[in-house]
Amino acid sequence: MGGPLRGERYTSALSAPLREPFFLTNARETQRADTQPPRAYRQPLMTRTAPRTKARAAARLAAVQATYQHEMEGTAMPVLLNEFHQHRLGATIEDVEYAEADVDFFDDLVTGANARAGEIDVLIEGKLAKGWTLARLDKPMKAIIRVGTYELLARKDVPVAAVISEYVDVAHAFYDKRESGFVNGLLDGIAKEVRA
């Protein structure tokens, strides 16, 4: 969790570095990685999951991005939601087609995490190691953990393992394995408290 490393790239929606190589090494070798959205938001080449699952995964990533944007810019919630509805969810941006997101689920995650921010932050602070505060975490990490915590608190219809796994996947889009493990451990600790 720190500054960017050499060769990292940035998304247009978040100014957090993605931990992917500058150039992709798969079959599309000529396509630059810095033009690709985070892995969790791209439509996969092979469909292995149900459309609802993909739509919810896209909604989670977009909710993290919106939460980050709200914290960085202070964008009013109605304006922020409208921007994502009209210009990001399921859109094609710079010849990249973003996955269709479950709009209602996205709205619930963003507005719910915002409305319950105080309660969520207390839960997160209670699970951080001694000497750590929420302010010490970088903003993209805070957004991931806040939205994940909200889903654990409010979306009892989603199993704990699914919530944790999904936000670990979101973390993989922005961070290395170490930070993804941090998300896993923190959300697991919060789940044991709020879903007991």
mmCIF file of C-alpha atoms in Angstrom, residues 18 91 100 104 112 131 151 164 178 186 192:
data_model
loop_
_atom_site.group_PDB
_atom_site.id
_atom_site.type_symbol
_atom_site.label_atom_id
_atom_site.label_comp_id
_atom_site.label_asym_id
_atom_site.label_seq_id
_atom_site.Cartn_x
_atom_site.Cartn_y
_atom_site.Cartn_z
ATOM 1 C CA LEU A 18 -2.869 -1.537 -10.852
ATOM 2 C CA ALA A 91 -20.525 1.311 -21.304
ATOM 3 C CA GLU A 100 -23.143 -4.932 -17.466
ATOM 4 C CA ASP A 104 -29.942 -1.838 -8.130
ATOM 5 C CA GLY A 112 -25.610 2.106 1.876
ATOM 6 C CA GLY A 131 -1.182 1.386 16.091
ATOM 7 C CA GLU A 151 -22.283 -5.808 2.142
ATOM 8 C CA ILE A 164 -15.082 -11.970 1.028
ATOM 9 C CA ARG A 178 -0.215 -9.116 0.210
ATOM 10 C CA LEU A 186 -10.031 -7.911 7.694
ATOM 11 C CA LYS A 192 -17.284 -13.067 12.448
#
